[in-house]
Tab-separated table of C-alpha atoms and ligand atoms in Angstrom:
chain	number	residue	atom	x	y	z
A	177	MET	CA	9.243	-20.638	6.488
A	178	THR	CA	10.446	-21.014	10.048
A	179	ALA	CA	14.011	-21.423	11.197
A	180	PRO	CA	15.483	-21.473	14.695
A	181	LEU	CA	16.576	-18.238	16.284
A	182	ARG	CA	20.272	-17.635	15.730
A	183	SER	CA	22.483	-15.645	17.967
A	184	GLY	CA	25.435	-13.847	16.473
A	185	ASP	CA	26.129	-10.244	15.825
A	186	PRO	CA	23.580	-8.314	13.836
A	187	ILE	CA	24.675	-6.691	10.593
A	188	VAL	CA	24.755	-2.891	10.653
A	189	VAL	CA	24.350	-0.773	7.529
A	190	ASN	CA	24.825	2.966	7.926
A	191	VAL	CA	22.867	5.434	5.823
A	192	ALA	CA	25.373	8.254	5.434
A	193	LEU	CA	23.338	11.452	5.436
A	194	GLY	CA	25.542	13.774	7.498
A	195	ASP	CA	23.861	14.869	10.712
A	196	ARG	CA	20.792	12.793	9.753
A	197	ALA	CA	22.799	9.578	9.337
A	198	TYR	CA	21.306	6.447	10.910
A	199	ASP	CA	21.867	2.719	11.232
A	200	ILE	CA	19.875	-0.151	9.810
A	201	VAL	CA	20.402	-3.113	12.124
A	202	ILE	CA	19.625	-6.515	10.617
A	203	GLY	CA	19.405	-9.859	12.404
A	204	ARG	CA	17.225	-12.729	13.531
A	205	GLY	CA	15.493	-12.136	16.873
A	206	LEU	CA	16.485	-8.456	17.098
A	207	ILE	CA	13.098	-7.234	18.278
A	208	ALA	CA	13.993	-8.314	21.815
A	209	SER	CA	16.687	-5.608	21.838
A	210	LEU	CA	14.497	-2.860	20.323
A	211	GLY	CA	13.854	-1.089	23.643
A	212	GLU	CA	17.492	-1.159	24.643
A	213	ARG	CA	18.588	0.256	21.293
A	214	ILE	CA	16.047	3.068	21.486
A	215	ALA	CA	16.878	3.856	25.112
A	216	LYS	CA	20.516	4.195	24.140
A	217	LEU	CA	19.704	6.651	21.326
A	218	ARG	CA	17.063	8.697	23.158
A	219	PRO	CA	17.345	8.144	26.913
A	220	GLY	CA	14.217	9.027	28.848
A	221	SER	CA	11.890	9.201	25.853
A	222	LYS	CA	8.335	7.854	25.550
A	223	ALA	CA	7.199	5.947	22.474
A	224	ALA	CA	4.049	5.238	20.501
A	225	ILE	CA	3.955	2.221	18.226
A	226	VAL	CA	1.994	2.624	14.986
A	227	THR	CA	1.059	-0.742	13.515
A	228	ASP	CA	-1.678	-2.537	11.592
A	229	GLU	CA	-4.119	-5.075	12.998
A	230	THR	CA	-2.518	-8.094	11.326
A	231	VAL	CA	1.011	-7.249	12.408
A	232	ALA	CA	-0.278	-6.358	15.883
A	233	ARG	CA	-1.682	-9.862	16.264
A	234	HIS	CA	1.681	-11.438	15.578
A	235	HIS	CA	4.270	-9.033	16.920
A	236	LEU	CA	2.923	-6.101	18.932
A	237	ALA	CA	3.181	-7.704	22.381
A	238	VAL	CA	6.863	-8.571	21.902
A	239	ALA	CA	7.660	-5.055	20.692
A	240	GLU	CA	5.787	-3.471	23.627
A	241	ASP	CA	7.519	-5.747	26.131
A	242	SER	CA	10.911	-4.909	24.721
A	243	LEU	CA	10.249	-1.169	25.098
A	244	LYS	CA	8.764	-1.500	28.583
A	245	SER	CA	11.605	-3.583	29.891
A	246	ALA	CA	13.998	-0.851	28.747
A	247	GLY	CA	11.995	1.639	30.825
A	248	ILE	CA	10.220	3.255	27.872
A	249	ALA	CA	6.541	4.112	28.385
A	250	VAL	CA	4.606	2.905	25.361
A	251	ALA	CA	1.238	3.535	23.699
A	252	SER	CA	-0.031	1.828	20.543
A	253	VAL	CA	-2.028	3.015	17.554
A	254	LYS	CA	-3.568	0.366	15.296
A	255	VAL	CA	-4.897	0.873	11.781
A	256	PRO	CA	-6.587	-1.682	9.508
A	257	ALA	CA	-4.152	-3.712	7.395
A	258	GLY	CA	-3.856	-2.759	3.738
A	259	GLU	CA	-3.139	0.044	1.316
A	260	SER	CA	-6.419	1.843	2.061
A	261	SER	CA	-4.949	2.957	5.389
A	262	LYS	CA	-2.611	5.325	3.520
A	263	SER	CA	-5.403	7.912	3.476
A	264	PHE	CA	-6.009	11.439	4.785
A	265	ARG	CA	-8.626	10.029	7.120
A	266	MET	CA	-6.272	7.518	8.689
A	267	LEU	CA	-3.447	10.073	8.812
A	268	GLU	CA	-5.693	12.374	10.814
A	269	ARG	CA	-6.630	9.567	13.174
A	270	VAL	CA	-3.019	8.516	13.705
A	271	CYS	CA	-1.887	12.117	14.350
A	272	ASP	CA	-4.720	12.609	16.848
A	273	GLU	CA	-3.939	9.389	18.680
A	274	LEU	CA	-0.215	10.200	18.828
A	275	LEU	CA	-1.023	13.578	20.342
A	276	ALA	CA	-3.519	11.988	22.753
A	277	ALA	CA	-0.713	9.655	23.846
A	278	ARG	CA	1.270	12.835	24.634
A	279	ILE	CA	4.046	12.198	22.166
A	280	GLU	CA	6.110	15.355	22.365
A	281	ARG	CA	9.330	16.662	20.904
A	282	GLY	CA	11.987	14.308	22.232
A	283	ASP	CA	9.613	11.321	22.139
A	284	LEU	CA	9.358	8.745	19.422
A	285	VAL	CA	7.053	7.100	16.934
A	286	VAL	CA	7.847	3.457	16.188
A	287	ALA	CA	6.432	2.213	12.876
A	288	LEU	CA	5.967	-1.549	13.282
A	289	GLY	CA	4.725	-3.059	10.039
A	290	GLY	CA	5.040	-3.276	6.294
A	291	GLY	CA	5.426	-0.403	3.869
A	292	VAL	CA	1.913	0.879	4.550
A	293	VAL	CA	2.578	1.402	8.250
A	294	GLY	CA	6.091	2.724	7.571
A	295	ASP	CA	4.805	5.308	5.089
A	296	LEU	CA	1.836	6.347	7.229
A	297	GLY	CA	3.619	6.299	10.599
A	298	GLY	CA	6.685	8.072	9.218
A	299	PHE	CA	4.557	10.774	7.599
A	300	ALA	CA	2.554	11.287	10.813
A	301	ALA	CA	5.853	11.596	12.735
A	302	SER	CA	7.008	14.274	10.286
A	303	LEU	CA	3.824	16.274	10.951
A	304	ILE	CA	2.964	16.178	14.636
A	305	ARG	CA	4.548	18.991	16.599
A	306	ARG	CA	6.336	19.886	13.345
A	307	GLY	CA	8.263	16.648	13.469
A	308	VAL	CA	9.178	14.074	16.096
A	309	ASP	CA	11.764	11.315	15.673
A	310	TYR	CA	10.740	7.907	14.451
A	311	VAL	CA	12.106	4.401	14.259
A	312	GLN	CA	11.247	1.908	11.538
A	313	VAL	CA	10.654	-1.700	12.518
A	314	PRO	CA	9.831	-3.197	9.113
A	315	THR	CA	7.955	-6.502	9.208
A	316	SER	CA	7.535	-7.357	5.508
A	317	LEU	CA	10.411	-8.263	3.201
A	318	LEU	CA	9.510	-5.316	0.975
A	319	ALA	CA	9.716	-2.982	3.954
A	320	GLN	CA	13.017	-4.469	5.187
A	321	VAL	CA	14.794	-4.007	1.862
A	322	ASP	CA	13.020	-1.015	0.402
A	323	SER	CA	10.364	1.157	2.023
A	324	SER	CA	12.001	1.510	5.467
A	325	VAL	CA	15.244	2.718	3.906
A	326	GLY	CA	15.665	6.184	2.490
A	327	GLY	CA	13.126	8.349	4.256
A	328	LYS	CA	10.304	8.592	1.726
A	329	THR	CA	6.970	8.758	3.530
A	330	ALA	CA	3.538	9.293	2.002
A	331	ILE	CA	-0.162	8.672	1.809
A	332	ASN	CA	-2.327	8.323	-1.299
A	333	SER	CA	-4.646	10.969	-2.679
A	334	ARG	CA	-7.590	10.788	-5.039
A	335	GLN	CA	-5.119	11.770	-7.748
A	336	GLY	CA	-2.835	8.819	-7.223
A	337	LYS	CA	-0.513	6.822	-5.018
A	338	ASN	CA	2.073	8.421	-2.738
A	339	LEU	CA	1.304	11.936	-3.950
A	340	VAL	CA	1.149	13.550	-0.509
A	341	GLY	CA	4.214	13.025	1.618
A	342	ALA	CA	7.622	14.098	2.811
A	343	PHE	CA	11.241	13.091	2.757
A	344	TYR	CA	11.744	12.372	6.442
A	345	GLN	CA	14.513	10.074	7.656
A	346	PRO	CA	14.120	7.750	10.649
A	347	ILE	CA	16.751	7.744	13.416
A	348	LEU	CA	17.057	3.952	13.398
A	349	VAL	CA	15.808	0.936	11.445
A	350	VAL	CA	15.592	-2.425	13.220
A	351	ALA	CA	14.996	-5.275	10.761
A	352	ASP	CA	14.307	-8.520	12.622
A	353	THR	CA	14.382	-11.206	9.938
A	354	ALA	CA	12.464	-13.654	12.157
A	355	LEU	CA	9.373	-11.432	11.892
A	356	LEU	CA	9.172	-12.474	8.245
A	357	ASP	CA	8.377	-16.040	9.297
A	358	THR	CA	4.735	-15.032	9.765
A	359	LEU	CA	4.515	-13.160	6.453
A	360	PRO	CA	2.291	-14.905	3.850
A	361	GLU	CA	4.478	-16.572	1.242
A	362	ARG	CA	2.979	-14.543	-1.586
A	363	GLU	CA	3.962	-11.293	0.189
A	364	PHE	CA	7.462	-12.662	0.777
A	365	ARG	CA	7.830	-13.510	-2.901
A	366	ALA	CA	6.625	-10.052	-3.914
A	367	GLY	CA	9.227	-8.455	-1.632
A	368	TYR	CA	11.869	-10.714	-3.132
A	369	ALA	CA	11.416	-8.952	-6.486
A	370	GLU	CA	12.927	-5.822	-4.911
A	371	VAL	CA	15.863	-7.910	-3.599
A	372	VAL	CA	16.628	-9.252	-7.080
A	373	LYS	CA	16.292	-5.693	-8.372
A	374	TYR	CA	19.434	-4.589	-6.494
A	375	GLY	CA	21.436	-7.333	-8.216
A	376	LEU	CA	19.979	-6.543	-11.603
A	377	LEU	CA	20.482	-2.813	-11.376
A	378	GLY	CA	24.015	-2.629	-10.030
A	379	ASP	CA	25.568	-5.831	-8.693
A	380	ALA	CA	25.977	-8.833	-11.002
A	381	ASN	CA	27.755	-10.827	-8.263
A	382	PHE	CA	24.767	-10.431	-5.991
A	383	PHE	CA	22.476	-11.711	-8.745
A	384	GLU	CA	24.756	-14.744	-9.225
A	385	TRP	CA	24.726	-15.337	-5.467
A	386	LEU	CA	20.920	-15.106	-5.345
A	387	ASP	CA	20.625	-17.508	-8.247
A	388	VAL	CA	22.398	-20.088	-6.049
A	389	ASN	CA	21.023	-19.147	-2.613
A	390	TRP	CA	17.499	-17.811	-3.081
A	391	ARG	CA	15.850	-20.894	-1.600
A	392	ASP	CA	17.713	-20.375	1.675
A	393	VAL	CA	16.580	-16.727	1.677
A	394	PHE	CA	12.969	-17.926	1.452
A	395	ALA	CA	13.500	-20.673	4.037
A	396	GLY	CA	14.876	-18.235	6.617
A	397	GLY	CA	18.430	-19.591	6.611
A	398	PRO	CA	21.485	-17.371	7.144
A	399	SER	CA	21.251	-16.237	3.515
A	400	ARG	CA	18.188	-14.199	4.456
A	401	GLU	CA	20.155	-11.734	6.593
A	402	HIS	CA	22.854	-11.513	3.951
A	403	ALA	CA	20.381	-10.805	1.141
A	404	ILE	CA	18.633	-8.125	3.208
A	405	ALA	CA	21.927	-6.520	4.215
A	406	VAL	CA	23.235	-6.373	0.634
A	407	SER	CA	19.911	-4.871	-0.471
A	408	CYS	CA	19.945	-2.233	2.270
A	409	ARG	CA	23.584	-1.393	1.545
A	410	ALA	CA	22.737	-0.911	-2.138
A	411	LYS	CA	19.761	1.328	-1.412
A	412	ALA	CA	21.617	3.240	1.326
A	413	ALA	CA	24.484	4.000	-1.055
A	414	ILE	CA	22.126	5.316	-3.708
A	415	VAL	CA	20.111	7.372	-1.200
A	416	ALA	CA	23.302	8.875	0.254
A	417	ARG	CA	24.279	10.021	-3.251
A	418	ASP	CA	20.830	11.242	-4.283
A	419	GLU	CA	18.381	11.612	-1.400
A	420	ARG	CA	15.738	13.465	-3.410
A	421	GLU	CA	15.748	11.404	-6.583
A	422	THR	CA	17.168	13.815	-9.099
A	423	GLY	CA	19.616	11.324	-10.584
A	424	ASP	CA	20.883	7.911	-9.452
A	425	ARG	CA	17.942	7.178	-7.179
A	426	MET	CA	15.881	6.742	-10.332
A	427	LEU	CA	17.775	3.479	-10.976
A	428	LEU	CA	15.718	2.026	-8.131
A	429	ASN	CA	12.796	2.250	-10.541
A	430	LEU	CA	14.126	-0.614	-12.661
A	431	GLY	CA	11.078	-2.625	-13.721
A	432	HIS	CA	8.746	-0.008	-12.248
A	433	THR	CA	7.600	1.847	-15.371
A	434	PHE	CA	6.299	-1.258	-17.126
A	435	GLY	CA	5.340	-2.764	-13.765
A	436	HIS	CA	3.427	0.267	-12.600
A	437	ALA	CA	1.272	0.300	-15.727
A	438	PHE	CA	0.196	-3.293	-15.111
A	439	GLU	CA	-0.250	-2.652	-11.388
A	440	ALA	CA	-2.510	0.299	-12.140
A	441	ALA	CA	-4.347	-1.688	-14.821
A	442	ALA	CA	-5.023	-4.360	-12.193
A	443	GLY	CA	-6.469	-1.604	-9.997
A	444	PHE	CA	-3.728	-1.928	-7.324
A	445	SER	CA	-5.504	-5.056	-6.175
A	446	ASP	CA	-4.740	-8.596	-5.086
A	447	LYS	CA	-4.668	-9.509	-8.736
A	448	LEU	CA	-1.116	-8.184	-8.927
A	449	LEU	CA	0.878	-7.136	-5.868
A	450	HIS	CA	3.431	-4.338	-6.251
A	451	GLY	CA	6.405	-6.725	-6.084
A	452	GLU	CA	4.781	-9.053	-8.595
A	453	ALA	CA	4.317	-6.115	-10.945
A	454	VAL	CA	7.994	-5.248	-10.441
A	455	GLY	CA	8.984	-8.837	-11.288
A	456	LEU	CA	6.955	-8.639	-14.480
A	457	GLY	CA	8.315	-5.154	-15.197
A	458	MET	CA	11.940	-6.256	-14.763
A	459	ALA	CA	11.403	-9.218	-17.076
A	460	MET	CA	10.008	-6.743	-19.613
A	461	ALA	CA	12.852	-4.246	-19.122
A	462	PHE	CA	15.393	-7.001	-19.839
A	463	GLU	CA	13.456	-8.268	-22.828
A	464	PHE	CA	13.065	-4.749	-24.172
A	465	SER	CA	16.798	-4.093	-23.676
A	466	ALA	CA	17.626	-7.301	-25.557
A	467	ARG	CA	15.349	-6.260	-28.357
A	468	ARG	CA	17.153	-2.938	-28.651
A	469	GLY	CA	20.458	-4.837	-28.922
A	470	LEU	CA	21.719	-3.594	-25.564
A	471	ILE	CA	22.186	-7.087	-24.136
A	472	PRO	CA	22.287	-10.601	-25.586
A	473	LYS	CA	18.958	-12.397	-25.496
A	474	ALA	CA	20.578	-15.090	-23.342
A	475	ALA	CA	21.093	-12.537	-20.535
A	476	ALA	CA	17.405	-11.604	-20.564
A	477	ASP	CA	16.469	-15.284	-20.613
A	478	ARG	CA	18.620	-15.941	-17.529
A	479	VAL	CA	16.973	-13.145	-15.574
A	480	ILE	CA	13.518	-14.274	-16.589
A	481	ALA	CA	14.335	-17.872	-15.615
A	482	HIS	CA	15.452	-16.740	-12.158
A	483	LEU	CA	12.345	-14.636	-11.547
A	484	ALA	CA	10.114	-17.465	-12.730
A	485	ALA	CA	11.897	-20.031	-10.533
A	486	ALA	CA	11.232	-17.798	-7.522
A	487	GLY	CA	7.557	-17.820	-8.478
A	488	LEU	CA	7.241	-14.273	-9.793
A	489	PRO	CA	5.157	-13.496	-12.873
A	490	THR	CA	7.366	-12.828	-15.890
A	491	HIS	CA	4.618	-12.818	-18.442
A	492	VAL	CA	1.298	-11.017	-18.665
A	493	LYS	CA	-0.300	-14.444	-19.049
A	494	ALA	CA	0.731	-15.315	-15.491
A	495	VAL	CA	-1.376	-12.540	-14.002
A	496	ARG	CA	-4.589	-13.978	-12.703
A	497	GLY	CA	-7.999	-12.988	-13.953
A	498	GLY	CA	-8.548	-9.883	-15.736
A	499	ASN	CA	-9.984	-7.503	-18.177
A	500	TRP	CA	-6.815	-5.818	-19.291
A	501	PRO	CA	-7.280	-2.312	-20.614
A	502	THR	CA	-6.818	-1.454	-24.237
A	503	LEU	CA	-3.434	-0.647	-25.709
A	504	ASP	CA	-4.257	3.082	-25.630
A	505	ALA	CA	-5.157	2.905	-21.961
A	506	MET	CA	-1.925	1.031	-21.196
A	507	MET	CA	0.106	3.666	-23.055
A	508	ASP	CA	-1.694	6.346	-21.041
A	509	LEU	CA	-0.737	4.585	-17.830
A	510	ILE	CA	2.892	4.407	-18.951
A	511	SER	CA	3.065	8.043	-19.864
A	512	GLN	CA	1.284	9.172	-16.685
A	513	ASP	CA	3.850	7.387	-14.577
A	514	LYS	CA	5.681	9.760	-12.272
A	515	LYS	CA	8.924	8.884	-14.048
A	516	VAL	CA	7.763	11.023	-16.948
A	517	GLN	CA	9.669	14.278	-17.165
A	518	ARG	CA	8.481	17.066	-19.420
A	519	GLY	CA	6.558	14.686	-21.626
A	520	ARG	CA	9.459	12.336	-22.348
A	521	LEU	CA	9.258	8.731	-21.335
A	522	THR	CA	11.976	7.914	-18.855
A	523	PHE	CA	13.026	4.287	-18.783
A	524	ILE	CA	15.535	2.302	-16.808
A	525	LEU	CA	17.159	-0.107	-19.248
A	526	VAL	CA	20.204	-2.375	-18.941
A	527	ARG	CA	23.553	-2.861	-20.641
A	528	GLY	CA	23.977	-6.141	-18.805
A	529	ILE	CA	23.023	-7.836	-15.551
A	530	GLY	CA	24.010	-5.293	-12.896
A	531	GLN	CA	24.321	-2.426	-15.374
A	532	ALA	CA	21.132	-0.395	-15.367
A	533	PHE	CA	20.988	3.131	-16.733
A	534	VAL	CA	18.439	5.916	-17.045
A	535	THR	CA	17.402	6.906	-20.550
A	536	ARG	CA	15.001	9.423	-22.041
A	537	ASP	CA	15.806	8.252	-25.493
A	538	VAL	CA	13.031	5.711	-25.934
A	539	ASP	CA	10.671	6.020	-28.839
A	540	ALA	CA	7.031	5.843	-27.741
A	541	GLY	CA	6.160	3.890	-30.911
A	542	GLU	CA	8.660	1.211	-30.034
A	543	VAL	CA	7.191	0.876	-26.541
A	544	ARG	CA	3.713	0.739	-28.013
A	545	ALA	CA	4.613	-2.116	-30.332
A	546	PHE	CA	6.211	-3.996	-27.442
A	547	ILE	CA	3.173	-3.572	-25.163
A	548	ALA	CA	0.812	-4.508	-28.000
A	549	GLU	CA	2.680	-7.738	-28.451
A	550	LYS	CA	2.477	-8.473	-24.700
A	551	LEU	CA	-1.240	-7.791	-24.561
A	552	ASN	CA	-1.861	-9.916	-27.650
A	553	SER	CA	0.057	-12.862	-26.279
A	554	ARG	CA	-2.180	-13.102	-23.216
A	555	SER	CA	-4.419	-15.896	-24.329
B	74	NAD	N1	8.659	4.743	1.251
B	74	NAD	C1	9.208	4.067	0.275
B	74	NAD	O1	10.333	4.327	-0.143
B	74	NAD	C2	8.439	2.927	-0.310
B	74	NAD	C3	9.091	2.044	-1.181
B	74	NAD	C4	8.381	0.962	-1.666
B	74	NAD	C5	7.050	0.785	-1.309
B	74	NAD	N2	6.459	1.676	-0.473
B	74	NAD	C6	5.062	1.477	-0.051
B	74	NAD	O2	5.005	0.285	0.699
B	74	NAD	C7	3.687	-0.256	0.626
B	74	NAD	C8	3.777	-1.729	0.385
B	74	NAD	O3	4.465	-2.319	1.460
B	74	NAD	P1	4.180	-3.827	1.887
B	74	NAD	O4	4.283	-4.696	0.714
B	74	NAD	O5	4.995	-4.108	3.072
B	74	NAD	O6	2.604	-3.768	2.234
B	74	NAD	P2	1.795	-3.824	3.614
B	74	NAD	O7	2.368	-2.924	4.614
B	74	NAD	O8	0.383	-3.658	3.243
B	74	NAD	O9	2.040	-5.317	4.077
B	74	NAD	C9	1.530	-6.374	3.294
B	74	NAD	C10	0.593	-7.279	4.104
B	74	NAD	O10	1.395	-8.095	4.956
B	74	NAD	C11	0.969	-7.959	6.302
B	74	NAD	N3	2.162	-8.126	7.119
B	74	NAD	C12	3.231	-7.294	7.211
B	74	NAD	N4	4.167	-7.832	7.980
B	74	NAD	C13	3.703	-9.032	8.393
B	74	NAD	C14	4.230	-10.072	9.190
B	74	NAD	N5	5.466	-10.008	9.703
B	74	NAD	N6	3.464	-11.160	9.417
B	74	NAD	C15	2.228	-11.260	8.869
B	74	NAD	N7	1.682	-10.331	8.084
B	74	NAD	C16	2.415	-9.221	7.852
B	74	NAD	C17	0.306	-6.623	6.386
B	74	NAD	O11	-0.633	-6.575	7.441
B	74	NAD	C18	-0.359	-6.519	5.020
B	74	NAD	O12	-1.568	-7.205	5.039
B	74	NAD	C19	2.984	0.504	-0.487
B	74	NAD	O13	2.072	1.402	0.086
B	74	NAD	C20	4.103	1.277	-1.172
B	74	NAD	O14	3.675	2.497	-1.709
B	74	NAD	C21	7.125	2.737	0.025
B	75	ZN	ZN1	8.997	-1.083	-5.778
């Protein structure tokens, strides 16, 4: 998954949130200019990089050098890689270390990593000294197209994932697409599910383009920057309309209600990564929409064929290992999903490729029959 560095102008996507507006800068090799970009935005500031141990091994030195050569004093805080770092314990440690590094109002936190580091580092930035600025430097595909955009930050609690957090926007996002060359292929593929999602939920042309160019996105060709930019533009537009998810932002949950149930059933483990669950969930959302007569079956089949070609699971059978829970337990997981409002199931369904909509008009019995069929077809 390695391609030569390309020069050429980076792509800039603005997130239009009034006086909290910021740019997402996308390009291959951009990390070299990180320090310069930060120095321009906040002259004279210090910075602390929050990262995880795996990302640190690959990319921390380059990020530190870039900051230092722009005259920015830099400290680093490392946490273990993985979801378990989104905890109260690790949040406390990160806050303490940021304060020990004398990060003050006017200084910066730089979150260098995947969604875990972005969520944890961003949340810590929102808390210390009642909020200091932060910059996202996403290093996974999922983080470049999803978690670094839109200002949701959180940790997990005993009660569930992402239940303790804040809406807190960064002042800049620098997405260096070359950093993805060191990302394990399975993680890349999982992130790709969120890329396809933007096509499926609101942009049929983008889906058509991906159907032709997805291999170049994976290989690190010029299509990678384009795919990331289109994804960021799509999310930025939705976030600008609905920052706090009271309406349109819910469309971003396409594939997530079904997906989340399977992800939870797999215990949020390696058995099924988030993006893989989203791939499966989107396949199910299209199939379910076809079954309700909202779209022709051929449209669902096309989507499923694309997801499968890219190596994402589209069928429960494809999920490795597993004692799947009973139908009742699965229905519980679906109705406990945070997308439930006042006891009604909220689903994102489709009227076509690129035409997702939010509905609360889904009969629980119908969903139950659909899930039963999926669970029964496992073997
Ligand atoms: N804030 C939001 O809006 C939002 C949206 C979606 C997901 N999320 C959160 O994002 C998290 C998932 O993000 P993720 O998939 O990036 O997980 P992650 O941060 O755990 O990264 C996945 C793995 O890849 C490694 N990695 C990351 N970049 C690498 C690189 N360039 N080279 C080599 N290894 C690298 C990490 O160390 C980790 O082991 C979840 O906690 C989820 O809740 C947040
Ligand atoms: Zn997702």
